[in-house]
């Protein structure tokens, strides 16, 4: 059957993780969430190998030199990237794959794999985005400011995406992502 790569992006705090968590509860039989590598520190509750593979800067840079990444980018002071091998393995297991990555990486994926489907999740407003980011209580003030600045750049890059989904009502956003995946898989 036709297996696809879906890329989900959206400004930090927009609710990508929340939407995807709900999507995966309903669709884990057919979809697999990719586990990225990052040099940022784990948040409380984050587990190495589950949420991310947490690497040192040196380990990450070595992997870049060895051309191990399908895509990678620097975001808010840290490296993030998707290992080629991880994606190959999941495709071999017959799964559709979802990457939850920022926009520079997403556009690299689209260049290498034009058949990949890019979905951008937008907040109902910038004010609501800031409210959610603060409400999550996982970043200090300087990091929040950095992420809000990145948000504006990301919104600009989102024009190159295939679909936009507004995460106002969570249920509606999840249903929209499900509609897009069904349509793209020809179901
Ligand atoms: P991201 O993964 O995009 O950085 P999260 O999934 O961590 O964002 O969500 C950021 C915060 O916004 C969380 O506290 C989450 O509970 C909240 N949130 C997510 N979706 C919604 C929504 N549709 N309405 C209100 N709050 C939401
Ligand atoms: P966070 O630190 O909040 O987990 O993630 C910060 C940003 O990095 C988010 O926009 C997230 O989508 C993105 N990200 C996570 N993994 C990857 C990856 O493998 N590649 C790229 N390019 N971005 C990633």
mmCIF file of C-alpha atoms and ligand atoms in Angstrom:
data_model
loop_
_atom_site.group_PDB
_atom_site.id
_atom_site.type_symbol
_atom_site.label_atom_id
_atom_site.label_comp_id
_atom_site.label_asym_id
_atom_site.label_seq_id
_atom_site.Cartn_x
_atom_site.Cartn_y
_atom_site.Cartn_z
ATOM 1 C CA UNK A 1 0.000 0.000 0.000
ATOM 2 C CA UNK A 2 0.975 3.618 -0.537
ATOM 3 C CA UNK A 3 2.861 4.867 2.575
ATOM 4 C CA UNK A 4 3.353 8.563 3.114
ATOM 5 C CA UNK A 5 5.370 11.011 5.115
ATOM 6 C CA UNK A 6 3.361 13.785 6.798
ATOM 7 C CA UNK A 7 5.088 16.814 8.272
ATOM 8 C CA UNK A 8 3.390 18.858 10.974
ATOM 9 C CA UNK A 9 4.726 22.261 11.956
ATOM 10 C CA UNK A 10 3.422 25.204 13.894
ATOM 11 C CA UNK A 11 4.671 27.893 16.229
ATOM 12 C CA UNK A 12 5.921 26.776 19.605
ATOM 13 C CA UNK A 13 2.948 26.541 21.993
ATOM 14 C CA UNK A 14 0.285 26.349 19.265
ATOM 15 C CA UNK A 15 -0.664 22.847 20.397
ATOM 16 C CA UNK A 16 1.067 20.551 17.864
ATOM 17 C CA UNK A 17 1.963 18.066 20.572
ATOM 18 C CA UNK A 18 -1.590 18.093 21.935
ATOM 19 C CA UNK A 19 -3.199 17.660 18.496
ATOM 20 C CA UNK A 20 -0.774 14.881 17.551
ATOM 21 C CA UNK A 21 -1.206 13.097 20.853
ATOM 22 C CA UNK A 22 -4.960 12.952 20.239
ATOM 23 C CA UNK A 23 -4.473 11.998 16.575
ATOM 24 C CA UNK A 24 -2.152 9.132 17.560
ATOM 25 C CA UNK A 25 -4.603 7.802 20.169
ATOM 26 C CA UNK A 26 -7.028 7.241 17.304
ATOM 27 C CA UNK A 27 -4.622 6.286 14.495
ATOM 28 C CA UNK A 28 -1.622 4.476 15.973
ATOM 29 C CA UNK A 29 -2.450 1.380 13.893
ATOM 30 C CA UNK A 30 -1.390 3.170 10.698
ATOM 31 C CA UNK A 31 0.809 6.056 11.790
ATOM 32 C CA UNK A 32 4.107 6.306 13.552
ATOM 33 C CA UNK A 33 5.503 9.471 15.121
ATOM 34 C CA UNK A 34 9.135 10.032 14.276
ATOM 35 C CA UNK A 35 11.543 10.490 17.195
ATOM 36 C CA UNK A 36 13.943 13.363 16.479
ATOM 37 C CA UNK A 37 17.405 14.109 17.763
ATOM 38 C CA UNK A 38 18.024 17.332 19.675
ATOM 39 C CA UNK A 39 20.743 19.074 21.659
ATOM 40 C CA UNK A 40 18.236 20.795 23.991
ATOM 41 C CA UNK A 41 17.953 19.550 27.572
ATOM 42 C CA UNK A 42 15.126 17.159 28.402
ATOM 43 C CA UNK A 43 12.084 18.679 30.118
ATOM 44 C CA UNK A 44 10.791 16.961 33.243
ATOM 45 C CA UNK A 45 8.899 13.812 32.084
ATOM 46 C CA UNK A 46 10.757 13.614 28.765
ATOM 47 C CA UNK A 47 12.448 10.278 28.174
ATOM 48 C CA UNK A 48 15.482 9.673 25.958
ATOM 49 C CA UNK A 49 14.506 7.559 22.943
ATOM 50 C CA UNK A 50 10.791 8.239 23.464
ATOM 51 C CA UNK A 51 10.309 12.003 23.159
ATOM 52 C CA UNK A 52 13.694 12.702 21.576
ATOM 53 C CA UNK A 53 17.140 11.235 21.270
ATOM 54 C CA UNK A 54 19.043 13.751 23.414
ATOM 55 C CA UNK A 55 22.527 14.320 21.946
ATOM 56 C CA UNK A 56 25.467 16.522 22.885
ATOM 57 C CA UNK A 57 26.411 19.251 20.436
ATOM 58 C CA UNK A 58 29.479 17.247 19.425
ATOM 59 C CA UNK A 59 27.459 14.079 18.790
ATOM 60 C CA UNK A 60 24.967 16.065 16.699
ATOM 61 C CA UNK A 61 27.650 17.803 14.642
ATOM 62 C CA UNK A 62 29.400 14.494 13.983
ATOM 63 C CA UNK A 63 26.132 13.002 12.719
ATOM 64 C CA UNK A 64 25.743 16.029 10.395
ATOM 65 C CA UNK A 65 29.260 15.471 9.001
ATOM 66 C CA UNK A 66 28.430 11.819 8.427
ATOM 67 C CA UNK A 67 25.282 12.842 6.487
ATOM 68 C CA UNK A 68 22.994 10.930 8.844
ATOM 69 C CA UNK A 69 20.104 13.424 8.748
ATOM 70 C CA UNK A 70 17.202 13.629 6.304
ATOM 71 C CA UNK A 71 16.855 17.204 7.573
ATOM 72 C CA UNK A 72 18.155 19.269 10.464
ATOM 73 C CA UNK A 73 17.982 22.838 11.678
ATOM 74 C CA UNK A 74 18.904 25.161 14.480
ATOM 75 C CA UNK A 75 15.917 26.424 16.411
ATOM 76 C CA UNK A 76 15.975 28.821 19.372
ATOM 77 C CA UNK A 77 19.607 27.998 20.132
ATOM 78 C CA UNK A 78 19.551 24.207 19.727
ATOM 79 C CA UNK A 79 19.928 21.662 16.959
ATOM 80 C CA UNK A 80 17.035 19.421 15.944
ATOM 81 C CA UNK A 81 17.114 16.730 13.258
ATOM 82 C CA UNK A 82 15.534 13.601 11.778
ATOM 83 C CA UNK A 83 17.773 10.592 11.180
ATOM 84 C CA UNK A 84 17.441 9.028 7.700
ATOM 85 C CA UNK A 85 17.800 5.581 9.170
ATOM 86 C CA UNK A 86 14.850 6.066 11.545
ATOM 87 C CA UNK A 87 12.563 6.966 8.629
ATOM 88 C CA UNK A 88 13.779 4.072 6.459
ATOM 89 C CA UNK A 89 13.159 1.592 9.277
ATOM 90 C CA UNK A 90 9.599 2.809 9.878
ATOM 91 C CA UNK A 91 8.726 2.749 6.170
ATOM 92 C CA UNK A 92 10.076 -0.809 6.056
ATOM 93 C CA UNK A 93 7.680 -1.675 8.877
ATOM 94 C CA UNK A 94 4.816 -0.509 6.638
ATOM 95 C CA UNK A 95 3.859 2.600 8.613
ATOM 96 C CA UNK A 96 2.908 6.107 7.526
ATOM 97 C CA UNK A 97 5.218 8.518 9.301
ATOM 98 C CA UNK A 98 4.565 11.852 10.957
ATOM 99 C CA UNK A 99 7.368 14.315 11.567
ATOM 100 C CA UNK A 100 6.672 17.104 14.043
ATOM 101 C CA UNK A 101 9.381 19.554 13.024
ATOM 102 C CA UNK A 102 9.992 23.263 12.482
ATOM 103 C CA UNK A 103 9.710 24.983 9.127
ATOM 104 C CA UNK A 104 13.357 25.053 7.891
ATOM 105 C CA UNK A 105 13.551 21.273 8.287
ATOM 106 C CA UNK A 106 10.110 20.795 6.754
ATOM 107 C CA UNK A 107 11.118 22.653 3.612
ATOM 108 C CA UNK A 108 14.294 20.509 3.353
ATOM 109 C CA UNK A 109 12.073 17.405 3.503
ATOM 110 C CA UNK A 110 9.808 18.780 0.761
ATOM 111 C CA UNK A 111 12.832 19.370 -1.463
ATOM 112 C CA UNK A 112 14.140 15.839 -0.996
ATOM 113 C CA UNK A 113 10.738 14.149 -0.957
ATOM 114 C CA UNK A 114 8.221 16.242 -2.946
ATOM 115 C CA UNK A 115 5.511 13.658 -2.193
ATOM 116 C CA UNK A 116 5.691 14.507 1.541
ATOM 117 C CA UNK A 117 2.578 16.325 2.806
ATOM 118 C CA UNK A 118 3.186 19.507 4.817
ATOM 119 C CA UNK A 119 0.576 20.628 7.366
ATOM 120 C CA UNK A 120 0.943 23.863 9.337
ATOM 121 C CA UNK A 121 -0.974 24.394 12.567
ATOM 122 C CA UNK A 122 -1.843 28.018 13.322
ATOM 123 C CA UNK A 123 -3.107 29.606 16.541
ATOM 124 C CA UNK A 124 -6.423 31.496 16.576
ATOM 125 C CA UNK A 125 -4.318 34.623 17.399
ATOM 126 C CA UNK A 126 -0.789 35.628 18.500
ATOM 127 C CA UNK A 127 -2.219 36.609 21.921
ATOM 128 C CA UNK A 128 -3.654 33.117 22.403
ATOM 129 C CA UNK A 129 -0.311 31.625 21.320
ATOM 130 C CA UNK A 130 1.526 33.616 23.999
ATOM 131 C CA UNK A 131 -1.094 32.596 26.555
ATOM 132 C CA UNK A 132 -0.641 28.890 25.738
ATOM 133 C CA UNK A 133 3.147 29.110 25.710
ATOM 134 C CA UNK A 134 3.146 30.751 29.156
ATOM 135 C CA UNK A 135 0.444 28.428 30.453
ATOM 136 C CA UNK A 136 2.596 25.392 29.677
ATOM 137 C CA UNK A 137 5.146 26.613 32.224
ATOM 138 C CA UNK A 138 8.099 24.820 30.639
ATOM 139 C CA UNK A 139 10.214 27.772 29.428
ATOM 140 C CA UNK A 140 11.821 30.781 31.095
ATOM 141 C CA UNK A 141 11.013 34.337 29.955
ATOM 142 C CA UNK A 142 14.011 34.668 27.581
ATOM 143 C CA UNK A 143 13.091 31.372 25.887
ATOM 144 C CA UNK A 144 9.456 32.435 25.577
ATOM 145 C CA UNK A 145 10.510 35.686 23.865
ATOM 146 C CA UNK A 146 12.789 33.773 21.490
ATOM 147 C CA UNK A 147 10.024 31.351 20.612
ATOM 148 C CA UNK A 148 7.518 34.182 20.005
ATOM 149 C CA UNK A 149 10.016 35.809 17.630
ATOM 150 C CA UNK A 150 10.535 32.504 15.810
ATOM 151 C CA UNK A 151 6.735 32.184 15.566
ATOM 152 C CA UNK A 152 6.516 35.204 13.271
ATOM 153 C CA UNK A 153 9.218 33.807 10.956
ATOM 154 C CA UNK A 154 7.541 30.400 10.946
ATOM 155 C CA UNK A 155 4.170 31.910 9.991
ATOM 156 C CA UNK A 156 5.858 33.486 6.960
ATOM 157 C CA UNK A 157 7.412 30.150 5.855
ATOM 158 C CA UNK A 158 4.060 28.386 6.273
ATOM 159 C CA UNK A 159 2.952 29.842 2.919
ATOM 160 C CA UNK A 160 4.854 26.980 1.259
ATOM 161 C CA UNK A 161 2.844 24.315 3.109
ATOM 162 C CA UNK A 162 0.182 22.111 1.504
ATOM 163 C CA UNK A 163 -2.425 22.622 4.269
ATOM 164 C CA UNK A 164 -3.171 24.967 7.173
ATOM 165 C CA UNK A 165 -5.174 23.868 10.215
ATOM 166 C CA UNK A 166 -6.363 26.325 12.887
ATOM 167 C CA UNK A 167 -6.047 24.917 16.397
ATOM 168 C CA UNK A 168 -8.884 26.829 18.006
ATOM 169 C CA UNK A 169 -11.105 23.967 19.088
ATOM 170 C CA UNK A 170 -8.907 20.904 19.707
ATOM 171 C CA UNK A 171 -11.419 18.331 18.472
ATOM 172 C CA UNK A 172 -12.007 20.238 15.254
ATOM 173 C CA UNK A 173 -8.253 20.506 14.621
ATOM 174 C CA UNK A 174 -7.762 16.748 15.120
ATOM 175 C CA UNK A 175 -10.652 15.948 12.767
ATOM 176 C CA UNK A 176 -9.161 18.235 10.124
ATOM 177 C CA UNK A 177 -5.768 16.495 10.351
ATOM 178 C CA UNK A 178 -7.570 13.144 10.045
ATOM 179 C CA UNK A 179 -9.448 14.387 6.951
ATOM 180 C CA UNK A 180 -6.198 15.517 5.320
ATOM 181 C CA UNK A 181 -4.409 12.213 5.964
ATOM 182 C CA UNK A 182 -7.378 10.178 4.665
ATOM 183 C CA UNK A 183 -7.582 12.278 1.523
ATOM 184 C CA UNK A 184 -3.831 12.041 0.888
ATOM 185 C CA UNK A 185 -3.846 8.274 1.403
ATOM 186 C CA UNK A 186 -6.749 7.966 -1.018
ATOM 187 C CA UNK A 187 -9.104 6.496 1.606
HETATM 188 P P1 LIG B 1 3.440 22.708 20.943
HETATM 189 O O1 LIG B 1 3.668 21.214 20.877
HETATM 190 O O2 LIG B 1 2.909 23.267 19.658
HETATM 191 O O3 LIG B 1 4.621 23.490 21.422
HETATM 192 P P2 LIG B 1 1.624 22.017 23.157
HETATM 193 O O4 LIG B 1 0.905 20.855 22.575
HETATM 194 O O5 LIG B 1 2.645 21.769 24.228
HETATM 195 O O6 LIG B 1 2.249 22.944 22.013
HETATM 196 O O7 LIG B 1 0.494 23.000 23.717
HETATM 197 C C1 LIG B 1 0.810 24.225 24.383
HETATM 198 C C2 LIG B 1 -0.283 24.511 25.434
HETATM 199 O O8 LIG B 1 -1.522 24.827 24.765
HETATM 200 C C3 LIG B 1 -0.566 23.302 26.328
HETATM 201 O O9 LIG B 1 -0.725 23.773 27.652
HETATM 202 C C4 LIG B 1 -1.874 22.739 25.754
HETATM 203 O O10 LIG B 1 -2.643 22.092 26.751
HETATM 204 C C5 LIG B 1 -2.581 23.987 25.227
HETATM 205 N N1 LIG B 1 -3.490 23.720 24.088
HETATM 206 C C6 LIG B 1 -3.264 22.907 23.028
HETATM 207 N N2 LIG B 1 -4.322 22.915 22.154
HETATM 208 C C7 LIG B 1 -5.230 23.775 22.686
HETATM 209 C C8 LIG B 1 -6.541 24.228 22.271
HETATM 210 N N3 LIG B 1 -7.109 23.810 21.114
HETATM 211 N N4 LIG B 1 -7.188 25.098 23.061
HETATM 212 C C9 LIG B 1 -6.608 25.537 24.221
HETATM 213 N N5 LIG B 1 -5.381 25.150 24.681
HETATM 214 C C10 LIG B 1 -4.689 24.294 23.928
HETATM 215 P P1 LIG B 2 10.646 21.707 21.400
HETATM 216 O O1 LIG B 2 11.943 22.202 21.964
HETATM 217 O O2 LIG B 2 9.470 22.556 21.845
HETATM 218 O O3 LIG B 2 10.423 20.235 21.631
HETATM 219 O O4 LIG B 2 10.740 21.863 19.815
HETATM 220 C C1 LIG B 2 11.097 23.101 19.252
HETATM 221 C C2 LIG B 2 10.853 23.071 17.761
HETATM 222 O O5 LIG B 2 11.693 22.088 17.143
HETATM 223 C C3 LIG B 2 9.412 22.667 17.404
HETATM 224 O O6 LIG B 2 8.966 23.557 16.389
HETATM 225 C C4 LIG B 2 9.552 21.266 16.876
HETATM 226 O O7 LIG B 2 8.563 20.978 15.905
HETATM 227 C C5 LIG B 2 10.928 21.326 16.223
HETATM 228 N N1 LIG B 2 11.547 20.022 16.005
HETATM 229 C C6 LIG B 2 11.439 18.892 16.754
HETATM 230 N N2 LIG B 2 12.129 17.889 16.194
HETATM 231 C C7 LIG B 2 12.680 18.376 15.048
HETATM 232 C C8 LIG B 2 13.491 17.809 14.007
HETATM 233 O O8 LIG B 2 13.843 16.633 13.991
HETATM 234 N N3 LIG B 2 13.846 18.636 12.986
HETATM 235 C C9 LIG B 2 13.479 19.940 12.932
HETATM 236 N N4 LIG B 2 13.877 20.638 11.875
HETATM 237 N N5 LIG B 2 12.719 20.496 13.880
HETATM 238 C C10 LIG B 2 12.324 19.738 14.930
#
